[in-house]
Short mmCIF file of C-alpha atoms and ligand atoms in Angstrom, two decimals:
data_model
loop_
_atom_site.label_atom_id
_atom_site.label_comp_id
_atom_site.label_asym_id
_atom_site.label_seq_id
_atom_site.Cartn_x
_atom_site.Cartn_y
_atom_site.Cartn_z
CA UNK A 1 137.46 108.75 131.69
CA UNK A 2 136.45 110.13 135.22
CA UNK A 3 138.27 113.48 134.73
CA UNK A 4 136.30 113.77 131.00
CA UNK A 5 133.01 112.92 132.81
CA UNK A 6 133.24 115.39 135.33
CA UNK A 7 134.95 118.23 132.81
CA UNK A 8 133.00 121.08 130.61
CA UNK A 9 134.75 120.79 127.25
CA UNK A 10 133.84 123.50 124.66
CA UNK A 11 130.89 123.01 122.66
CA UNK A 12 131.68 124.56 119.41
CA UNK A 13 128.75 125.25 117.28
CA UNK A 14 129.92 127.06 114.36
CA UNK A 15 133.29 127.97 112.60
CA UNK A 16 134.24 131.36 110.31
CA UNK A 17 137.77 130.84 108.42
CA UNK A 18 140.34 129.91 111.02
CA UNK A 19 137.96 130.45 114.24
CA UNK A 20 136.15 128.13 116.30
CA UNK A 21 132.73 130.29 118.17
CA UNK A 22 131.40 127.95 121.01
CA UNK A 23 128.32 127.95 122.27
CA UNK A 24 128.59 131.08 124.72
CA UNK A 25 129.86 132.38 121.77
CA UNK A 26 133.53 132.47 122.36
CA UNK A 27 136.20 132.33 119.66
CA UNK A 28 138.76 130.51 119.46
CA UNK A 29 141.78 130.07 116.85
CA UNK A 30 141.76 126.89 115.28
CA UNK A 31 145.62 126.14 115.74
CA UNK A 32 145.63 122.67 115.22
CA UNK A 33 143.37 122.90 111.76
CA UNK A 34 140.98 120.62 113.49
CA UNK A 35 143.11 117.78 113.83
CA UNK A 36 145.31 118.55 110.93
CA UNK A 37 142.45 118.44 108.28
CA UNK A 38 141.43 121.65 107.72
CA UNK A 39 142.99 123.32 104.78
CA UNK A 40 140.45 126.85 103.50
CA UNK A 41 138.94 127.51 106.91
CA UNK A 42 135.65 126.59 108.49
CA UNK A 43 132.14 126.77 106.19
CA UNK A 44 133.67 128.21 103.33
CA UNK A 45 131.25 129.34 101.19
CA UNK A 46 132.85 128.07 97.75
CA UNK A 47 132.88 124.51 99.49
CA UNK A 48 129.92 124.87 101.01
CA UNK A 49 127.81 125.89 97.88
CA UNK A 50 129.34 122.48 95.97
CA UNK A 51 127.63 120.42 98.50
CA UNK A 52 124.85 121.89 98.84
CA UNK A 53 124.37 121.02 95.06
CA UNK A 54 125.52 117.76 94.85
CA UNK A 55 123.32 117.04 97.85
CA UNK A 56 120.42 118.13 95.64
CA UNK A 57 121.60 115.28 92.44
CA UNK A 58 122.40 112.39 95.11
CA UNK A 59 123.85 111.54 98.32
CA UNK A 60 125.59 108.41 97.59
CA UNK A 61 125.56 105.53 95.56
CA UNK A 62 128.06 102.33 95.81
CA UNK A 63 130.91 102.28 94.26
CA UNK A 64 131.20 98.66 93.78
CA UNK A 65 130.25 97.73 90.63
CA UNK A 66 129.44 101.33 89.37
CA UNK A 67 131.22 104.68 89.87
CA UNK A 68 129.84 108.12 90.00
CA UNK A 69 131.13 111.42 88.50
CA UNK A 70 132.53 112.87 91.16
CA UNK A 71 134.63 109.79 92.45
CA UNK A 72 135.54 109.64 88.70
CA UNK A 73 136.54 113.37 87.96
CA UNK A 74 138.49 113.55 91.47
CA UNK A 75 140.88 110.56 90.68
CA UNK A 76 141.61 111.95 87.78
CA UNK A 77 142.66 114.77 89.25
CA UNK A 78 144.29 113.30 92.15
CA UNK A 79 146.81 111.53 89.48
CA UNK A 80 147.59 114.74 87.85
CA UNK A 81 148.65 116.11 91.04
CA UNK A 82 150.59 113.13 92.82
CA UNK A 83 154.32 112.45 92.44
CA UNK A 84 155.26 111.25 88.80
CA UNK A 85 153.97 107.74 88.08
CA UNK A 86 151.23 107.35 90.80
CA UNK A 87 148.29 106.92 88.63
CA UNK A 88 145.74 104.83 90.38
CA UNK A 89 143.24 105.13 93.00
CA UNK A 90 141.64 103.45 95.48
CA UNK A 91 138.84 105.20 97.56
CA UNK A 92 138.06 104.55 101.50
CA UNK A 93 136.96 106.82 104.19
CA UNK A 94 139.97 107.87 106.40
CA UNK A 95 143.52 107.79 107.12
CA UNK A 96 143.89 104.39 109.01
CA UNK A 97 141.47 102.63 106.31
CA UNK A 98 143.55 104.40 103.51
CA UNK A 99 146.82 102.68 105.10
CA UNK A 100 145.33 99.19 105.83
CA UNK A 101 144.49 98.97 102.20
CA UNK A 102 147.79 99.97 101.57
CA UNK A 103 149.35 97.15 103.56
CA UNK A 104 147.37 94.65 101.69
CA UNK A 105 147.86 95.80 98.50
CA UNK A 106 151.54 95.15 98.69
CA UNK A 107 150.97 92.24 100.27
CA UNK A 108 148.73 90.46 97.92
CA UNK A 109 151.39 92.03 95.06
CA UNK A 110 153.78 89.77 96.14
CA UNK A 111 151.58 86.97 96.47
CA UNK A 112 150.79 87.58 93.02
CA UNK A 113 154.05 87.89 91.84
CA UNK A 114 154.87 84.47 93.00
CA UNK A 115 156.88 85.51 96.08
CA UNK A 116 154.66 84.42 98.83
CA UNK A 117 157.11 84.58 101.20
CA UNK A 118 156.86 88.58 100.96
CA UNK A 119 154.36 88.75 103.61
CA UNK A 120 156.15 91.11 106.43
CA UNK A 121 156.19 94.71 106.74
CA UNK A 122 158.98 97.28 108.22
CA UNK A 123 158.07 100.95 109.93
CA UNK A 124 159.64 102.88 111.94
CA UNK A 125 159.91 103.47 116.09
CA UNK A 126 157.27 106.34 117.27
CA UNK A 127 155.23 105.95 113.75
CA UNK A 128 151.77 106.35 113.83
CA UNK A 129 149.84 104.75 110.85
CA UNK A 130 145.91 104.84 112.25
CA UNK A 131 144.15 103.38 115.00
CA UNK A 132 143.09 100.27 113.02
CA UNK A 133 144.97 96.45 113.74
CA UNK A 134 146.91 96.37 110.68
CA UNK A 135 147.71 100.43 110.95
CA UNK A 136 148.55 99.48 114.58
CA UNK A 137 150.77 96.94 113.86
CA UNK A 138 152.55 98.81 111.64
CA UNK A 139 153.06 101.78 114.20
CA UNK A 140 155.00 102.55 116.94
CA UNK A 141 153.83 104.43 119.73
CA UNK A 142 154.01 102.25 122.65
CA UNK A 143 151.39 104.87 124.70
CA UNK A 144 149.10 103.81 122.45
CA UNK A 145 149.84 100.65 120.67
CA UNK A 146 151.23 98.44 123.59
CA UNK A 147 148.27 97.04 125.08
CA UNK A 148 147.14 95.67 121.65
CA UNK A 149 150.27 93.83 121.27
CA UNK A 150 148.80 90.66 120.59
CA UNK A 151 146.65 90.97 118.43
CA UNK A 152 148.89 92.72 116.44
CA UNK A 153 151.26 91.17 113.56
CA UNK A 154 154.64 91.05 114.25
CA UNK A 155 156.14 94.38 112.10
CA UNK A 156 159.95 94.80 111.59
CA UNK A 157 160.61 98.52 114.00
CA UNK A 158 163.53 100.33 112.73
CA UNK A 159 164.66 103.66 114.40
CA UNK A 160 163.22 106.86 113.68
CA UNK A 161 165.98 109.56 112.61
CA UNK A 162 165.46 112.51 115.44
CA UNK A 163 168.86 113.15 117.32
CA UNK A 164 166.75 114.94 120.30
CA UNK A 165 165.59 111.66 121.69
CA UNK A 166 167.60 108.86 119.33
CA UNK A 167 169.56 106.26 121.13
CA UNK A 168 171.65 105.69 118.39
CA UNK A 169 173.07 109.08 118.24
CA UNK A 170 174.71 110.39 121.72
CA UNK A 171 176.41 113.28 119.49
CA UNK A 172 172.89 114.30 119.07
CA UNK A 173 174.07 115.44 115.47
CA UNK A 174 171.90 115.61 112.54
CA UNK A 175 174.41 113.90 110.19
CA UNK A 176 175.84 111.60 112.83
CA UNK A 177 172.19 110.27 113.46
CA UNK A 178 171.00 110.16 109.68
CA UNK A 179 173.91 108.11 109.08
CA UNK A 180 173.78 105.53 112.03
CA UNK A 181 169.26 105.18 111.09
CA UNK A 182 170.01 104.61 107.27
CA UNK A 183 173.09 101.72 108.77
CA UNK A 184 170.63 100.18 110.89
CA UNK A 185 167.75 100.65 108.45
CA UNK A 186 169.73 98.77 105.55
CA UNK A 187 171.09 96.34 108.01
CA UNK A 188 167.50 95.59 108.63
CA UNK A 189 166.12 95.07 105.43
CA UNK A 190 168.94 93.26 104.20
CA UNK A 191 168.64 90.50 106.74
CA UNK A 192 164.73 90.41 105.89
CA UNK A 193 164.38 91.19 102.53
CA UNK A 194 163.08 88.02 101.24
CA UNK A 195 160.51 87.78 104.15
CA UNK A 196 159.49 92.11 103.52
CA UNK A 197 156.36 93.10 101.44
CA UNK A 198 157.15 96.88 102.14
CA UNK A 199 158.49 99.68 103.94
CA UNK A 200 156.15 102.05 105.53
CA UNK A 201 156.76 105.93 106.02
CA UNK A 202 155.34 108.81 107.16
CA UNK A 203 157.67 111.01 104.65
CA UNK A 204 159.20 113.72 106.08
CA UNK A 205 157.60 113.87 109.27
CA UNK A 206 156.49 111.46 111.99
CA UNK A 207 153.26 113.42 113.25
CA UNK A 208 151.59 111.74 116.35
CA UNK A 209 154.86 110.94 117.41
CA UNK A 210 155.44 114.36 118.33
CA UNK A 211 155.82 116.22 115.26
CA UNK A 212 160.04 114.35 114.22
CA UNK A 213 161.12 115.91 111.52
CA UNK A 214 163.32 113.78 109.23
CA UNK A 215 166.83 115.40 108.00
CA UNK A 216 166.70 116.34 104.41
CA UNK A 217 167.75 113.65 101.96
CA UNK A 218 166.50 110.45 104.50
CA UNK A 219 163.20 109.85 102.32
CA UNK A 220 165.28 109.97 99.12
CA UNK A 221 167.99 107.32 101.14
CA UNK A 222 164.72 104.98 102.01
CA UNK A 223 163.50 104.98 98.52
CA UNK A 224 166.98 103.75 97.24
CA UNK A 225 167.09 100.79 99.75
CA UNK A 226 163.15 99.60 98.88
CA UNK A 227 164.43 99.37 95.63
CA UNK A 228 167.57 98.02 96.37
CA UNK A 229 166.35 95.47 98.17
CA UNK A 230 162.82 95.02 96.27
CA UNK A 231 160.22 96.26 98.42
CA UNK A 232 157.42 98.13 98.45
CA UNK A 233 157.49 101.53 99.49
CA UNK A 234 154.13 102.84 101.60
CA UNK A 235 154.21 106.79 102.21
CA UNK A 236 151.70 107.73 104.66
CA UNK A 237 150.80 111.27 103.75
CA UNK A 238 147.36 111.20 105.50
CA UNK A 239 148.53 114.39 107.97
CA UNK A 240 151.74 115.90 105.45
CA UNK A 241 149.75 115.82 102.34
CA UNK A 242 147.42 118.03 100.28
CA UNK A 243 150.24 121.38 101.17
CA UNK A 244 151.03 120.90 104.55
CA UNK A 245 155.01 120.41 103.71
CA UNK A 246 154.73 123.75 101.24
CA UNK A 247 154.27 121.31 98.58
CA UNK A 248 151.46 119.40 97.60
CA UNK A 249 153.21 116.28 98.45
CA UNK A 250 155.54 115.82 101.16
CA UNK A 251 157.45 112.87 98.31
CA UNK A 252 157.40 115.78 96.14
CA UNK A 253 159.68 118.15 98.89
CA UNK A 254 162.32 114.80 97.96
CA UNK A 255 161.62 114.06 94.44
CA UNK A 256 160.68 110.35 95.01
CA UNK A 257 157.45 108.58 94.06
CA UNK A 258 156.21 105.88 96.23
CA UNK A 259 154.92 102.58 95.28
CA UNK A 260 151.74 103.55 97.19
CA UNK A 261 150.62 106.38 98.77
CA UNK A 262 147.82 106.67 101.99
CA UNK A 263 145.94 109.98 101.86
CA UNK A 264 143.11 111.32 103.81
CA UNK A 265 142.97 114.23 106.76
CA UNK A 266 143.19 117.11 104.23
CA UNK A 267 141.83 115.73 100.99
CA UNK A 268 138.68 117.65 100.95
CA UNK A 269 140.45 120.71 102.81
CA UNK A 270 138.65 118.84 106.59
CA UNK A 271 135.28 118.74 105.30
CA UNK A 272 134.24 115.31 105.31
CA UNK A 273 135.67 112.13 105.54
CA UNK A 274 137.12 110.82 102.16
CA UNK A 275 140.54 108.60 101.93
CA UNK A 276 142.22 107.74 98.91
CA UNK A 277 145.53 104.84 98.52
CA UNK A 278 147.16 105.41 95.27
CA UNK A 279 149.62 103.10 93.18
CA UNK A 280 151.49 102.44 90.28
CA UNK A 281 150.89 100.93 86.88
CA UNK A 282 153.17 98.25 87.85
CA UNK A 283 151.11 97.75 91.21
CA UNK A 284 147.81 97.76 89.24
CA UNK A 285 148.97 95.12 86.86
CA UNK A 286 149.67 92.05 89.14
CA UNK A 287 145.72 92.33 90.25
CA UNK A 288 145.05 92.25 86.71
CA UNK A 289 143.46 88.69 85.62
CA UNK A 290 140.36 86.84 84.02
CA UNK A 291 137.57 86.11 86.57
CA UNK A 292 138.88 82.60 86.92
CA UNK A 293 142.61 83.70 88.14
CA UNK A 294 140.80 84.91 91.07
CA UNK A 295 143.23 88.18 91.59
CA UNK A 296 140.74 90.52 92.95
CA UNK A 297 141.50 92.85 95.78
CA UNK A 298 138.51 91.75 98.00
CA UNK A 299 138.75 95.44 99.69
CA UNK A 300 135.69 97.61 100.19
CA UNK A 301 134.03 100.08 102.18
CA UNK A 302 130.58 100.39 101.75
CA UNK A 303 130.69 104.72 101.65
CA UNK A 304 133.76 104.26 99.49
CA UNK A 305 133.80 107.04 96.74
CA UNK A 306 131.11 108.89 98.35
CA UNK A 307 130.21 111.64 96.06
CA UNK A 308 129.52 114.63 98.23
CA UNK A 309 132.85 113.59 100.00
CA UNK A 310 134.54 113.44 96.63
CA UNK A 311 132.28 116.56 95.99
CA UNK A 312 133.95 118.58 98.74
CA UNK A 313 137.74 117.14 97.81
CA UNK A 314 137.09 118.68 94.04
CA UNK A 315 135.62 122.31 95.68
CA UNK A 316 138.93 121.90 97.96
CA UNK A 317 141.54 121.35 95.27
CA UNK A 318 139.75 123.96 93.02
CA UNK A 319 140.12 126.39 95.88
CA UNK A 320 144.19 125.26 95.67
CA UNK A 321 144.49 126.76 92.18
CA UNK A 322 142.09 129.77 92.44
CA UNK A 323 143.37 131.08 95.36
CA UNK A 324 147.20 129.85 95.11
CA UNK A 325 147.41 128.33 98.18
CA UNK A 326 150.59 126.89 97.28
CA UNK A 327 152.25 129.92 96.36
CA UNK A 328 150.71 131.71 99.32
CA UNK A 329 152.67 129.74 101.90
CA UNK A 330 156.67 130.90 101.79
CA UNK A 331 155.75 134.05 104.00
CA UNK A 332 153.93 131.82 106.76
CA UNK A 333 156.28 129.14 106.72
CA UNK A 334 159.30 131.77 107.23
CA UNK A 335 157.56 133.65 109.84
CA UNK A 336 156.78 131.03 111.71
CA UNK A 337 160.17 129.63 111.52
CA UNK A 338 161.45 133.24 112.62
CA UNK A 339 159.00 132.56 115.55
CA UNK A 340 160.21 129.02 116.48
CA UNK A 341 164.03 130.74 116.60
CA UNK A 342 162.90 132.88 119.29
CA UNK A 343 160.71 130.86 121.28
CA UNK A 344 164.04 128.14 121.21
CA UNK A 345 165.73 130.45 123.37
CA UNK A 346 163.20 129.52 126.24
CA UNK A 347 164.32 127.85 129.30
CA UNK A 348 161.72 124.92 129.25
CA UNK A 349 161.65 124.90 125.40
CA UNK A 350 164.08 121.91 124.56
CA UNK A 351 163.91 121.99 120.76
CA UNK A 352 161.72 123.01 118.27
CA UNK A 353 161.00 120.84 114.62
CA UNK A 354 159.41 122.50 111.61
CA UNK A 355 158.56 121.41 108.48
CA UNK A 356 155.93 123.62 106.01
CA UNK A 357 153.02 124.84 108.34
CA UNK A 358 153.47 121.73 110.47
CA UNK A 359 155.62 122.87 113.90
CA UNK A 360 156.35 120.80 117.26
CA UNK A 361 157.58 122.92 119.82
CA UNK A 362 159.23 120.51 122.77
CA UNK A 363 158.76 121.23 126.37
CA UNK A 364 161.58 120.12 128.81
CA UNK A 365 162.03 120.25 132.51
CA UNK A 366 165.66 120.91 132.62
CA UNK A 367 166.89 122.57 129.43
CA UNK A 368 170.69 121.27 129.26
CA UNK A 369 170.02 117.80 130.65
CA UNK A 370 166.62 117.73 128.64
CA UNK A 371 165.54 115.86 131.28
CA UNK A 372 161.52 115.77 130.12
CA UNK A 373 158.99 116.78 132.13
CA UNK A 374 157.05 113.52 133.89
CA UNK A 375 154.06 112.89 131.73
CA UNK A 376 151.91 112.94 134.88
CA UNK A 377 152.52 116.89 134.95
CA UNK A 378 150.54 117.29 131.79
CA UNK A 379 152.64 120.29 131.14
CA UNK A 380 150.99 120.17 127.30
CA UNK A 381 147.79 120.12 128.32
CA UNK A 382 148.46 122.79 130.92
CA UNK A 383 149.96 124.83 128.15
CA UNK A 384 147.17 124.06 126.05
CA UNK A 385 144.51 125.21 128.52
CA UNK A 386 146.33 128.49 129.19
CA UNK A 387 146.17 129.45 125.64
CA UNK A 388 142.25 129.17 125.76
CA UNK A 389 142.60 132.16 127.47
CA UNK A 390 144.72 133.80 124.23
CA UNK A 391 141.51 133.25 122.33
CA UNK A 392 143.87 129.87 120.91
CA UNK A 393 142.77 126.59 120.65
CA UNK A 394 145.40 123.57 120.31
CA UNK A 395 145.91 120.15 121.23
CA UNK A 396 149.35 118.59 122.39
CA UNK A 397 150.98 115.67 121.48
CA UNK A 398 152.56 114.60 125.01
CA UNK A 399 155.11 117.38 125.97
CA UNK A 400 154.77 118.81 122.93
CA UNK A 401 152.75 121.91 121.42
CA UNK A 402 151.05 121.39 118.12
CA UNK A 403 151.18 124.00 115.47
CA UNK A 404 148.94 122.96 112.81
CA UNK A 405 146.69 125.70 111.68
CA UNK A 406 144.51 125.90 108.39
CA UNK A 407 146.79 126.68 104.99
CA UNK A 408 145.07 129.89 104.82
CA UNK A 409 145.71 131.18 108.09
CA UNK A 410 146.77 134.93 107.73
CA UNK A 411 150.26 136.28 108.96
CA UNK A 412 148.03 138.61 111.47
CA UNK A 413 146.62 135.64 112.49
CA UNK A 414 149.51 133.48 112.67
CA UNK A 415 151.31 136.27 114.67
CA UNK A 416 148.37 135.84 117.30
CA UNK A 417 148.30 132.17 117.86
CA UNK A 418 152.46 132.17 118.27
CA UNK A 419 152.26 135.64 120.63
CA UNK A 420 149.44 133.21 122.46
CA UNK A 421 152.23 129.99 122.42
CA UNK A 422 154.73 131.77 123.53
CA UNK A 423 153.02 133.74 126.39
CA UNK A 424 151.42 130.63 127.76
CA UNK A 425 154.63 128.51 127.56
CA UNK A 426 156.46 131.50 129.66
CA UNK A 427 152.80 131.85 132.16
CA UNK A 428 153.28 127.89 132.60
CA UNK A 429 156.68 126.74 132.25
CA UNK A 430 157.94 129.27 134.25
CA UNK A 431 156.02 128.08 137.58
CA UNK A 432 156.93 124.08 136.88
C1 PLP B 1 145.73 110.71 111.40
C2 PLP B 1 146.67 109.78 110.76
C3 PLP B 1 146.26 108.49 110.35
C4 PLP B 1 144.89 107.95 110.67
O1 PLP B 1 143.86 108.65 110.05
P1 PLP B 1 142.37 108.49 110.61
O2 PLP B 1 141.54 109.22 109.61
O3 PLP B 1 142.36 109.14 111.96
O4 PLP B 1 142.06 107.05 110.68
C5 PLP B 1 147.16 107.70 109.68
N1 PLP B 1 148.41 108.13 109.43
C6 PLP B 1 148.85 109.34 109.79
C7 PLP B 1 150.22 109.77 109.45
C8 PLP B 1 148.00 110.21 110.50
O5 PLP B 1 148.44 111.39 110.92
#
């Protein structure tokens, strides 16, 4: 707090596509996307003109007890575009909100079900689920978690697949590591199973925790053993959904559907804040009753559904089909993994994890050891505030740089902020 009071952080006062222009007028490129929201750039006009007339109809009206069009029309479309079988929404207003509802959903499923000893959850080591008690509880970042510890309920913390920093795995294989998680994983649910409401996930890839990207088939492996062992399964796409992954889904990169699904960050493309949990039929059913059977989910937010949110979310995923952002993203994803190959070869860079536009790239004092860099040297932030002067603007994660950058970043573009990266890395790393 005393270093932020006495800093001069950038003001930024307006935004054009991928760049940030601060108030002396500076640009910068936006390579975090804005904290992993933004999907068509800053004040796009398509986007833009949709809220400026929705704004003219009406701001907001509550969405309990009544609905409005646009919450309406954008669940709709929501279901035709999640993983097979997800076809039901519930509205909130960001990512840790999104995943608490999640948490209670399955739990009061259970509880409905007439298993009300189904009351505990499992997650993963270095998850983060939201800043929230329940999303907290559920995570596992002791930086940022640990001094909440008791006030938190007590989740079940199984290890994270990532062979770079797993203590299961000295062979610091992909396979070896994969294999020894899922063995621990199963051995974990088994001996809980009658006690576990669900299993929560950040598919694919563990983002605050420093960008860990799963091996291929481990979401597919997780999905067998919630059903195995008859839990619910809670994917937490709030920072891999809406394209990030290459497709719109990071379930759909595995061909699994989850029992529920948290989304936020880029559901209307980082415009405003708008959350959405989706379920199943089958989840949906057990809160279906008669007044008396008291089975409501007592769960709302009063700018739930907000229609110029849900406003911007429709402009955003009509944007995904007219300009085929989807189909757009192959090029960008190779080049940058092309870029990542090269910038492994680095003396201080100790690994480097893609997955779709998403990238980590790992700073480490000693590259052979990978002994890491003291978090007191900052050497992220320091990295960070070198690339300012590239015209870049990112955020770390710890020792690691963030690559994160709007879906429609161009490959000209994309070139500049990894020429940026990669000269501030060698400008920094090279004097530590
Ligand atoms: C950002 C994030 C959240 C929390 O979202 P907020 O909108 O910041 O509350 C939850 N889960 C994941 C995976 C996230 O990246």
């Amino acid at each position: 707090m005393s270093e932020w009071e006495g800093s001069d952080p950038l003001v930024i006062v307006r935004g054009e596509g991928c760049w940030l222009i601060d108030s002396d007028g500076n640009r910068y490129l936006d390579g975090v996307g804005s904290i992993w929201t933004n999907v068509h750039g800053h004040a796009v006009p398509e986007i833009n003109q949709a809220i400026k007339e929705q704004l003219d109809r009406i701001e907001h009206s509550t969405l309990l007890g009544l609905t409005n069009d646009k919450a309406a029309i954008l669940a709709k479309q929501l279901v035709d575009i999640a993983p097979e079988g997800i076809t039901k929404v519930f509205y909130s207003d960001n990512g840790s909100t999104a995943v608490e509802i999640g948490l209670k959903m399955a739990f009061q499923y259970w509880q409905h079900l007439g298993k009300p000893g189904k009351t505990r959850f499992i997650s993963f080591r270095n998850a983060y689920h939201g800043d929230t008690i329940g999303a907290v509880s559920v995570g596992g970042i002791d930086l940022f978690h640990a001094v909440f510890n008791p006030l938190l309920f007590k989740a079940i913390h199984a290890p994270s697949p990532y062979c770079y920093r797993c203590e299961l795995c000295p062979e610091k294989n992909h396979n070896h590591c994969q294999k020894e998680c899922l063995t621990e994983l199963e051995r974990l649910i088994a001996t809980n199973a009658d006690e576990l409401a669900g299993l929560v996930i950040e598919p694919l890839v563990q983002g605050a925790g420093g960008m860990i990207v799963q091996p291929p088939g481990f979401l597919q492996r997780v999905r067998e053993l919630c059903d195995k062992y008859d839990i619910l399964m809670i994917a937490d796409e709030v920072a891999v959904g809406f394209g990030r992954s290459g497709k719109m889904f990071a379930c759909q990169q595995e061909g699994i559907t989850p029992d529920i699904m948290a989304l936020s960050k880029g559901i209307t493309g980082g415009y405003l804040p708008l959350a959405a949990t989706m379920t199943t039929q089958q989840v949906y059913d057990a809160f279906l009753g008669e007044y008396r059977e008291l089975k409501t989910f007592f769960h709302g937010h009063t700018f739930t559904g907000n229609p110029v949110c849900c406003t911007a979310a429709l402009a955003s995923l009509e944007l995904f089909n007219k300009k085929q952002i989807l189909a757009a993203l192959p090029p960008k994803i190779d080049y940058l993994a092309e870029r990542l190959g090269h910038i492994i070869t680095h003396d201080h860079v100790g690994d480097v994890r893609q997955c779709g536009l998403i990238a980590g790239i790992e700073l480490v004092k000693n590259k052979t050891t990978r002994e890491p860099y003291i978090w007191e040297e900052r050497i992220g932030v320091q990295v960070c505030q070198e690339a300012q002067k590239h015209g870049l603007f990112l955020r770390p994660l710890g020792n690691v740089i963030v690559i994160f950058p709007p879906l429609v970043i161009s490959l000209d573009e994309l070139k500049l902020l990894m020429d940026g990266i990669e000269a501030s890395i060698q400008t920094i790393c090279s004097n530590s």
